[in-house]
XYZ file of C-alpha atoms in Angstrom:
649
model
C 53.250 28.019 20.108
C 49.508 28.444 19.969
C 47.913 29.462 16.740
C 44.836 31.638 16.998
C 42.714 32.672 14.057
C 40.383 35.595 14.289
C 36.839 35.087 13.199
C 37.124 38.063 10.879
C 40.116 36.572 9.041
C 38.450 33.197 8.465
C 37.193 33.082 4.872
C 33.442 33.163 4.647
C 31.829 30.311 2.718
C 30.777 31.088 -0.800
C 27.080 31.624 -1.309
C 25.898 29.206 -3.932
C 22.161 29.447 -3.404
C 19.693 31.846 -4.977
C 20.275 35.511 -4.495
C 18.301 37.689 -2.137
C 16.596 39.248 -5.132
C 15.369 35.796 -6.122
C 13.918 35.244 -2.643
C 12.237 38.632 -2.739
C 10.691 37.829 -6.106
C 9.550 34.467 -4.735
C 7.889 36.152 -1.749
C 6.102 38.557 -4.059
C 4.875 35.767 -6.287
C 3.413 33.780 -3.394
C 4.281 30.433 -1.821
C 6.487 28.133 -3.883
C 4.872 25.418 -5.884
C 5.231 21.839 -4.680
C 7.985 19.886 -6.317
C 7.103 17.552 -9.121
C 7.977 14.367 -7.283
C 5.838 15.391 -4.292
C 2.692 16.404 -6.152
C 1.531 12.908 -7.115
C -2.077 11.772 -6.920
C -3.066 9.529 -4.007
C -3.782 5.954 -5.207
C -7.017 5.652 -3.228
C -10.559 4.908 -4.310
C -12.975 7.870 -4.155
C -14.637 6.636 -0.947
C -11.305 6.639 0.877
C -10.322 10.059 -0.445
C -13.624 11.529 0.708
C -13.245 9.941 4.145
C -9.779 11.417 4.568
C -11.158 14.912 4.065
C -13.284 14.521 7.204
C -10.586 12.910 9.370
C -7.632 15.277 9.114
C -8.486 17.018 12.386
C -8.815 13.645 14.134
C -5.452 12.586 12.738
C -3.839 15.702 14.195
C -5.272 14.891 17.625
C -3.807 11.382 17.390
C -0.421 12.842 16.470
C -0.478 15.013 19.590
C -1.193 11.981 21.746
C 1.623 10.041 20.044
C 4.048 12.848 20.815
C 3.034 12.824 24.481
C 3.410 9.058 24.822
C 6.705 9.051 22.922
C 8.105 11.578 25.371
C 6.970 9.364 28.245
C 8.707 6.325 26.749
C 11.895 8.250 26.038
C 12.043 9.513 29.610
C 11.668 5.969 30.952
C 14.469 4.681 28.706
C 16.776 7.444 29.897
C 15.973 6.823 33.548
C 16.647 3.091 33.106
C 20.013 3.942 31.475
C 19.422 1.551 28.599
C 22.661 0.800 26.754
C 23.985 -1.538 24.045
C 25.247 -3.959 26.692
C 21.625 -4.722 27.568
C 21.099 -6.381 24.172
C 23.476 -9.267 24.814
C 20.909 -11.792 25.984
C 21.706 -15.015 27.786
C 21.435 -18.787 27.524
C 20.719 -21.700 29.814
C 19.172 -20.714 33.119
C 19.452 -17.046 32.224
C 21.009 -15.972 35.508
C 23.426 -13.463 33.947
C 21.957 -11.468 31.090
C 23.991 -8.304 31.483
C 21.207 -6.405 33.205
C 18.963 -6.291 30.149
C 16.039 -7.992 31.864
C 16.102 -5.586 34.816
C 16.442 -2.517 32.567
C 13.478 -3.579 30.449
C 11.332 -4.271 33.525
C 12.189 -0.909 35.091
C 11.502 1.030 31.895
C 8.148 -0.652 31.319
C 7.053 -0.202 34.946
C 7.739 3.536 34.730
C 5.901 3.837 31.413
C 2.674 2.279 32.739
C 2.969 3.815 36.218
C 3.354 0.529 38.120
C 5.483 -0.456 41.106
C 6.978 -3.430 39.295
C 6.734 -5.260 35.991
C 8.009 -8.354 34.256
C 8.439 -8.405 30.483
C 9.308 -11.901 29.344
C 9.612 -13.648 26.027
C 8.285 -16.782 27.759
C 4.759 -15.281 27.726
C 3.612 -16.635 24.384
C 0.260 -14.813 24.260
C -1.872 -12.289 26.061
C -4.095 -15.082 27.357
C -1.033 -16.707 28.926
C -0.038 -13.495 30.733
C -3.611 -12.868 31.947
C -3.856 -16.438 33.209
C -0.677 -16.032 35.273
C -2.086 -12.826 36.753
C -5.435 -14.420 37.649
C -3.802 -17.426 39.307
C -1.573 -15.033 41.255
C -4.602 -13.265 42.746
C -7.205 -16.019 43.259
C -7.332 -18.895 45.710
C -9.856 -21.712 46.262
C -13.147 -20.378 47.580
C -12.682 -16.945 46.009
C -14.984 -15.412 43.452
C -14.000 -13.784 40.176
C -16.330 -10.993 39.042
C -16.335 -9.868 35.409
C -17.677 -6.316 35.387
C -17.797 -5.746 31.597
C -19.869 -8.652 30.381
C -18.505 -11.939 29.102
C -14.712 -12.162 28.823
C -12.758 -12.865 25.669
C -13.317 -16.288 24.107
C -9.886 -17.674 25.003
C -10.445 -16.893 28.704
C -13.610 -18.974 28.941
C -11.713 -22.242 29.303
C -9.201 -20.616 31.673
C -12.026 -19.593 33.985
C -13.958 -22.827 33.493
C -17.033 -21.427 31.795
C -16.667 -23.791 28.858
C -15.196 -27.294 28.620
C -14.033 -27.476 32.216
C -12.993 -31.113 32.489
C -10.270 -31.179 35.108
C -7.729 -29.334 32.924
C -6.537 -26.989 35.645
C -8.967 -24.130 35.165
C -9.939 -21.737 37.931
C -13.173 -23.654 38.393
C -11.189 -26.860 38.920
C -9.367 -25.118 41.771
C -12.593 -24.036 43.454
C -12.847 -20.467 42.145
C -16.368 -19.363 41.306
C -17.268 -16.978 38.537
C -19.934 -14.307 38.063
C -20.374 -11.536 35.520
C -22.258 -8.246 35.315
C -24.062 -7.818 31.980
C -23.557 -4.680 29.975
C -26.105 -1.892 29.875
C -28.431 -1.367 26.943
C -26.093 1.191 25.373
C -23.147 -1.221 25.442
C -21.418 0.428 28.387
C -20.998 -0.545 32.014
C -24.153 -1.001 34.076
C -23.339 1.434 36.880
C -26.456 0.705 38.907
C -25.713 -3.015 39.046
C -22.019 -2.442 39.756
C -22.859 -0.443 42.863
C -23.985 -3.633 44.634
C -22.133 -6.280 42.624
C -19.216 -6.943 45.000
C -19.868 -9.633 47.627
C -17.789 -10.691 50.623
C -16.338 -13.665 48.743
C -15.452 -11.554 45.715
C -11.658 -11.538 45.639
C -10.915 -10.040 42.240
C -12.762 -7.962 39.682
C -11.775 -8.553 36.060
C -12.096 -5.565 33.742
C -11.612 -6.217 30.052
C -10.576 -2.934 28.529
C -11.060 -3.863 24.873
C -14.309 -5.026 23.329
C -12.968 -8.450 22.379
C -15.518 -10.266 20.213
C -18.434 -8.425 21.848
C -20.361 -5.641 20.164
C -19.712 -2.955 22.770
C -17.655 0.131 23.395
C -14.165 -0.237 24.768
C -13.560 1.223 28.203
C -11.650 4.412 28.806
C -9.251 5.056 31.677
C -11.821 7.332 33.306
C -14.474 4.596 33.209
C -12.037 2.096 34.730
C -11.221 4.550 37.504
C -14.908 5.160 38.185
C -15.626 1.410 38.310
C -12.837 0.826 40.854
C -14.290 3.355 43.281
C -17.215 1.026 44.045
C -15.123 -2.123 44.492
C -13.759 -3.357 47.774
C -11.557 -5.964 46.117
C -8.508 -6.295 43.923
C -8.807 -5.203 40.312
C -7.121 -6.935 37.424
C -7.323 -5.274 33.978
C -7.019 -7.124 30.699
C -5.028 -4.395 28.943
C -4.722 -6.015 25.508
C -5.131 -3.532 22.636
C -5.309 -0.638 25.109
C -1.647 0.292 25.610
C -0.663 3.835 24.509
C -4.167 4.596 23.248
C -4.473 7.251 25.942
C -1.927 9.255 27.871
C -2.263 7.129 31.028
C -2.560 3.455 31.932
C -4.722 1.560 34.488
C -1.999 1.252 37.203
C -1.814 5.046 37.322
C -5.474 5.183 38.408
C -5.185 2.337 40.927
C -5.381 -1.061 39.157
C -3.606 -3.836 41.067
C -2.457 -5.783 38.008
C -2.511 -5.429 34.247
C -1.431 -7.953 31.654
C -1.022 -8.030 27.914
C 0.924 -9.266 24.908
C 4.045 -7.857 23.277
C 2.951 -8.924 19.805
C 0.136 -6.423 20.194
C 0.477 -2.717 21.005
C 3.608 -2.549 23.222
C 5.684 -4.625 20.779
C 5.577 -1.943 18.105
C 5.432 -4.562 15.288
C 9.081 -5.382 16.134
C 8.912 -7.734 19.127
C 8.827 -11.355 17.925
C 7.152 -12.724 21.058
C 6.509 -12.040 24.713
C 4.075 -10.544 27.175
C 3.986 -8.591 30.406
C 2.441 -8.331 33.845
C 2.680 -5.041 35.746
C 1.236 -3.590 38.936
C 1.782 -4.029 42.662
C 5.130 -5.644 43.419
C 3.641 -8.422 45.557
C 1.275 -9.593 42.857
C 3.836 -9.226 40.073
C 6.166 -11.608 41.909
C 3.277 -14.042 42.398
C 2.546 -13.936 38.664
C 6.249 -14.554 37.922
C 6.146 -17.614 40.181
C 3.152 -18.871 38.233
C 5.092 -18.373 34.983
C 8.124 -20.292 36.252
C 7.815 -22.034 39.626
C 7.527 -20.967 43.277
C 10.919 -19.999 44.654
C 12.613 -19.291 41.325
C 11.637 -15.652 41.346
C 11.911 -13.303 38.389
C 15.660 -13.555 37.728
C 15.615 -16.636 35.548
C 14.783 -17.653 32.024
C 17.079 -17.207 29.039
C 16.383 -14.700 26.277
C 18.470 -14.594 23.079
C 20.188 -11.306 22.322
C 18.264 -10.534 19.157
C 14.983 -11.045 21.027
C 16.039 -8.740 23.862
C 17.001 -5.990 21.425
C 13.683 -6.382 19.589
C 11.750 -6.049 22.863
C 13.514 -2.765 23.639
C 13.134 -1.403 20.131
C 9.504 -2.436 19.795
C 8.630 -0.811 23.111
C 10.263 2.428 22.004
C 8.379 2.485 18.682
C 5.038 1.372 20.085
C 3.449 4.843 20.603
C 3.953 5.671 16.943
C 2.623 2.323 15.725
C -0.412 2.566 17.994
C -1.159 6.005 16.580
C -1.071 4.692 13.023
C -3.342 1.802 13.987
C -5.839 4.257 15.482
C -5.837 6.330 12.290
C -6.439 3.192 10.268
C -9.373 2.265 12.496
C -10.929 5.701 12.055
C -10.563 5.403 8.303
C -12.196 1.964 8.284
C -15.098 3.275 10.343
C -15.647 6.306 8.118
C -15.541 4.376 4.843
C -17.678 1.432 5.960
C -20.184 3.715 7.659
C -20.588 5.625 4.398
C -21.451 2.315 2.697
C -24.252 1.639 5.195
C -22.556 -0.754 7.652
C -22.692 -0.506 11.430
C -19.333 0.287 13.004
C -18.062 0.319 16.579
C -16.770 2.843 17.541
C -18.023 5.563 15.243
C -15.317 7.369 13.262
C -15.487 10.630 15.219
C -16.045 9.051 18.647
C -13.146 8.622 21.096
C -11.155 5.434 20.479
C -9.998 3.584 23.593
C -8.301 0.646 21.885
C -6.876 -0.230 18.483
C -9.775 -2.507 17.466
C -12.336 -1.369 14.901
C -15.450 -3.532 14.556
C -17.657 -3.618 11.450
C -20.948 -5.516 11.408
C -21.155 -7.162 7.982
C -24.379 -9.090 8.550
C -23.589 -12.320 6.703
C -21.084 -15.134 6.672
C -20.263 -14.499 3.019
C -19.414 -10.847 3.592
C -17.214 -11.710 6.564
C -15.240 -14.264 4.577
C -14.984 -11.930 1.578
C -13.708 -9.111 3.803
C -10.958 -11.287 5.289
C -9.967 -12.641 1.881
C -9.552 -9.101 0.556
C -7.373 -8.129 3.520
C -5.213 -11.219 3.075
C -4.710 -10.483 -0.629
C -3.570 -6.969 0.249
C -1.057 -8.101 2.885
C 2.703 -8.087 2.272
C 3.138 -11.660 3.525
C 1.214 -14.683 2.184
C -0.938 -12.569 -0.112
C -1.427 -15.676 -2.244
C -3.037 -17.584 0.663
C -6.812 -17.823 0.923
C -7.957 -17.746 4.564
C -10.498 -20.350 5.567
C -12.683 -20.525 8.642
C -12.144 -23.308 11.135
C -12.036 -24.285 14.774
C -9.139 -22.649 16.626
C -7.951 -23.726 20.091
C -9.504 -21.499 22.732
C -12.459 -20.303 20.634
C -16.009 -21.590 20.866
C -17.023 -20.757 17.284
C -15.369 -21.013 13.921
C -13.011 -18.094 13.430
C -11.463 -16.723 10.272
C -8.171 -14.821 10.409
C -6.440 -12.595 7.858
C -2.948 -11.837 9.095
C -0.313 -11.476 6.407
C 2.166 -10.293 9.023
C 5.917 -10.566 9.475
C 5.428 -11.802 13.055
C 3.057 -14.753 13.219
C -0.159 -13.639 14.897
C 1.032 -10.073 15.393
C -2.095 -7.962 15.630
C -0.038 -4.788 15.890
C 0.483 -5.295 12.168
C -2.379 -5.074 9.717
C -4.821 -7.897 10.404
C -8.476 -8.714 10.909
C -10.490 -11.633 12.235
C -13.951 -12.531 13.386
C -16.089 -15.422 14.635
C -18.563 -16.919 12.205
C -21.629 -16.212 14.308
C -24.215 -13.480 14.567
C -23.910 -10.575 13.933
C -20.987 -11.602 11.682
C -18.724 -8.739 12.684
C -15.121 -8.365 11.593
C -12.576 -6.920 14.025
C -9.740 -4.970 12.405
C -6.573 -3.889 14.151
C -2.986 -2.868 13.605
C -1.131 -1.371 10.687
C 2.307 0.221 10.503
C 0.793 3.231 8.717
C -2.732 4.375 8.024
C -2.089 4.263 4.268
C -1.975 0.483 4.552
C -5.657 0.413 5.430
C -6.379 3.100 2.828
C -5.061 0.783 0.127
C -6.717 -2.313 1.578
C -10.127 -0.650 1.723
C -10.212 -0.326 -2.051
C -9.919 -4.093 -2.379
C -12.391 -4.639 0.469
C -15.065 -2.483 -1.142
C -14.633 -4.264 -4.446
C -14.828 -7.694 -2.813
C -17.917 -6.964 -0.733
C -19.610 -5.375 -3.734
C -18.901 -8.357 -5.988
C -20.068 -10.846 -3.340
C -23.107 -12.208 -5.202
C -24.209 -14.478 -2.368
C -24.303 -11.716 0.239
C -27.687 -11.601 1.884
C -28.797 -8.370 3.548
C -29.308 -8.369 7.270
C -31.397 -6.086 9.484
C -29.758 -2.733 9.921
C -27.179 -3.306 7.205
C -27.551 -1.694 3.828
C -27.183 -4.268 1.040
C -24.228 -4.020 -1.308
C -25.871 -1.829 -3.909
C -24.243 0.206 -6.572
C -20.894 -0.297 -8.107
C -17.833 1.615 -7.196
C -17.100 4.467 -9.555
C -15.174 3.036 -12.429
C -11.730 4.368 -12.990
C -11.709 6.965 -15.763
C -10.292 5.719 -19.064
C -6.695 6.677 -19.726
C -6.377 10.101 -21.241
C -5.439 10.025 -24.936
C -1.923 10.901 -25.918
C -1.410 14.566 -26.807
C -1.690 15.147 -30.575
C 1.508 15.486 -32.543
C 2.363 18.774 -34.254
C 0.935 18.944 -37.800
C 4.250 18.452 -39.557
C 5.408 15.684 -37.236
C 2.058 13.942 -37.676
C 2.337 14.238 -41.437
C 5.809 12.716 -41.359
C 4.712 9.815 -39.152
C 1.611 9.143 -41.241
C 3.607 9.226 -44.461
C 6.071 6.660 -43.170
C 3.209 4.415 -42.080
C 1.581 4.843 -45.486
C 4.776 3.903 -47.294
C 5.168 0.796 -45.138
C 1.609 -0.205 -46.057
C 2.404 0.244 -49.738
C 5.491 -1.939 -49.294
C 3.430 -4.678 -47.641
C 0.885 -4.531 -50.428
C 3.618 -4.685 -53.071
C 4.995 -7.897 -51.600
C 1.588 -9.669 -51.831
C 0.877 -11.813 -54.967
C -1.298 -9.990 -57.535
C -4.845 -11.207 -57.834
C -8.085 -9.832 -59.276
C -9.324 -9.020 -55.782
C -6.067 -7.543 -54.583
C -6.239 -3.756 -54.847
C -2.472 -3.504 -54.553
C -1.761 -5.554 -57.681
C -0.811 -2.416 -59.624
C 1.777 -1.333 -57.090
C 5.308 -1.540 -58.563
C 7.108 -4.649 -57.327
C 10.788 -5.115 -56.659
C 12.597 -6.840 -59.539
C 14.469 -10.091 -59.027
C 18.242 -9.828 -58.522
C 20.310 -9.928 -61.741
C 23.600 -11.790 -62.211
C 26.733 -9.684 -62.097
C 27.531 -7.891 -65.361
C 24.023 -7.978 -66.815
C 21.797 -4.963 -67.404
C 18.134 -4.730 -66.836
C 16.012 -4.086 -69.946
C 14.165 -0.829 -70.211
C 10.712 -0.697 -68.714
C 7.790 -0.938 -71.178
C 5.670 2.164 -71.585
C 2.689 2.380 -69.256
C -0.736 1.382 -70.653
C -2.946 4.250 -71.850
C -5.408 5.662 -69.378
C -9.133 5.015 -69.950
C -11.257 7.752 -71.458
C -13.117 8.319 -68.210
C -9.882 9.291 -66.544
C -8.805 11.881 -69.078
C -7.676 14.224 -66.335
C -4.463 12.866 -64.720
C -4.729 12.011 -61.079
C -2.708 14.141 -58.674
C 0.574 12.614 -57.688
C 0.730 11.232 -54.167
C 3.299 12.868 -51.973
C 4.863 11.405 -48.843
C 6.365 13.480 -46.096
C 9.219 12.251 -43.929
C 11.499 14.031 -41.479
C 15.142 13.776 -42.520
C 16.691 14.439 -39.097
C 15.416 11.237 -37.437
C 14.017 8.608 -39.820
C 12.323 5.700 -38.151
C 13.524 2.228 -38.998
C 10.393 0.459 -37.774
C 7.160 0.969 -39.655
C 3.768 -0.029 -38.292
C 0.342 -0.480 -39.868
C -1.593 2.562 -41.151
C -3.778 4.262 -38.567
C -6.595 5.408 -40.846
C -7.403 7.577 -43.807
C -5.926 10.781 -42.504
C -5.871 13.769 -44.870
C -2.178 14.087 -44.040
C -1.398 10.696 -45.601
C -2.296 11.477 -49.206
C -1.895 14.982 -50.565
C -1.807 16.240 -54.150
C 1.515 17.612 -55.335
C 0.008 21.004 -55.868
C -1.278 21.096 -52.279
C 2.151 20.607 -50.699
C 4.097 23.887 -50.587
C 7.728 23.860 -51.584
C 10.054 24.566 -48.693
C 12.262 27.630 -48.832
C 16.004 27.233 -49.036
C 15.960 24.119 -51.293
C 17.698 24.007 -54.643
C 16.622 21.754 -57.435
C 19.335 19.407 -58.491
C 20.567 15.870 -58.356
C 23.316 16.615 -55.853
C 21.141 17.900 -53.043
C 17.766 16.183 -53.496
C 16.524 12.696 -52.838
C 16.444 10.877 -56.127
C 14.586 7.611 -55.512
C 13.521 5.200 -58.192
C 9.874 4.205 -58.610
C 10.614 0.810 -57.090
C 12.112 2.274 -53.937
C 9.122 4.595 -53.661
C 6.797 1.612 -53.831
C 8.667 -0.245 -51.082
C 8.974 2.774 -48.845
C 12.789 2.567 -48.682
C 14.038 6.023 -49.614
C 17.761 6.406 -50.020
C 19.592 9.664 -50.146
C 22.792 9.869 -52.124
C 24.321 13.001 -50.689
C 23.705 15.438 -47.832
C 25.279 18.633 -49.051
C 22.432 20.909 -48.132
C 20.762 21.241 -44.727
C 17.440 23.072 -44.338
C 16.988 25.827 -41.771
C 16.528 24.360 -38.241
C 13.248 26.142 -37.678
C 11.614 24.503 -40.698
C 10.754 20.790 -40.722
C 12.267 19.165 -43.800
C 9.708 17.697 -46.171
C 10.719 15.641 -49.175
C 8.314 15.264 -52.056
C 8.595 11.964 -53.872
C 6.413 10.643 -56.614
C 4.744 7.277 -56.550
C 4.066 7.327 -60.299
C 6.024 4.567 -62.152
C 6.752 6.777 -65.191
C 8.312 9.712 -63.361
C 11.829 10.395 -62.170
C 15.146 10.740 -64.021
C 15.974 7.029 -63.746
C 12.719 6.021 -65.435
C 13.343 8.507 -68.233
C 16.839 7.142 -68.800
C 15.579 3.557 -68.830
C 12.949 4.503 -71.400
C 15.698 6.050 -73.570
C 17.923 2.962 -73.196
C 20.687 4.820 -71.329
C 23.096 3.495 -68.711
C 22.252 3.672 -65.031
C 23.660 6.452 -62.929
C 27.240 6.272 -61.841
C 27.642 5.772 -58.114
C 24.667 3.447 -57.661
C 25.911 -0.159 -57.655
C 23.878 -3.129 -58.762
C 23.942 -4.506 -55.231
C 22.321 -1.356 -53.909
C 19.696 -1.456 -56.665
C 18.948 -5.084 -55.914
C 18.514 -4.304 -52.221
C 16.152 -1.497 -53.119
């Protein structure tokens, strides 16, 4: 028997939110206020806060590009039918990896618009992947033409420009090299490129990023324009350029591209690896260079956790690249406002994730990197030092407190110690990382006493605005302040009473606590006070102390000054309404307990009105109070007050 329930008979859920009248009132009163936990102040230095005001529109443009690239990556993952079984990995020869290697290659090839691609953990750097691509394209007698000036430092020994001593460089295999210098504005020299290709020129190398050169990075449109004048194969060094624009070099006709997975496409997740993508023929030749001729691309083991990280990093890479671009814009805006040269300018188009800042001196460069290292999540306690690094001609200093060793998709910076002493910043999982680091960088470069100014660089002049002093605590209400001051005053009197009397001790006349008496013995009556001098014929006003009875503090601190609330004449303190005179409902302290500041109440039969702060008036005079009068008359002490309690007082 089927059971059907009509929609009208199903009980409607109870409405527990605000009523419609509340929403109408809220609409009339304007937009709702931000919640308390969301309206906090940004922890940035003033220079960073001012720079952010000018970059919000640029940040929105970057977000639009990230959305476009994320959709492209998601479509490629869906078309490759990526599933959990692709994360299994393999061991040994790596012949059977569950299809993960093929799925990753297909997804990456579709993302960059290439016929084929290989993404392998065995590529341990971008230089390694580029080298495999160059050896796949070039043969003895061919010429390699660099169309964007000198290549990156680590490629100089690969080509044979520097230290070519029969180590297997391209020069050792009979490949010649030639380069086209950059134009005066730092861009490509189009007039020279028109006639640069010769019959023996086999491959043109285009370095998309600036590297360690002070020049603009190349856009996809510039790469496409450069390829129109070349009757040869084109290989693009794509490091730091992935997902910076909405298209990649293979889409506009590049034969091969190569890069590293611990840079942009790794999304700060991939622990290692690199890629080569482009025409299928040349991709297979690069794979043979990576392994060996005849082994093909279906070999090489990859652990499961590495395979999963490669997939996940590739999926997250558009977002991470966008954050790195925002961080670069922020660096450019802040450092430009301090008088430094930057490349590119903050509002110019960015075609890679590298932001260069010309610091002008060795000391500033080292100080900049030290500040970045101190602000890194990993190895913040390490002080970076410059030194010779394999593959680099000059001393290089690195600041990379990253989770993945050498991962420049995370926050890092580096630079060669040579003119013009520029630092190259890249990476960052969020732009706020660089916003926080810049505060430390500005402080470090400002405090660098040995910084020497260089041409075109404004010296470090002027201190950063000091942080405002902490705002004072809000003043207490008058009655609460009087109570607190009175308690502090009484504690000061107690401390003075415990000090030994001396001619220079102003507290020698303060009543002192008597020594404990044996059980059963009575204390003799107090002697009458000495007569007052003639000059003081008029009696001094009695000192009154105010204390709140609802919450008496047990801890007394030192007095905070001569406040008028501390000492008041008895006539100046008004009597509270609702209080009855009498021993049963008033504090009845002895002079000794007044001197020590330990007031004891015998009974609590009467409570004052809640809207009135309770104020108790107690005398500090040694000859006042009912107990003193009884002692002077030789009477017995009050019943109900034991000797132990009196001794404690």
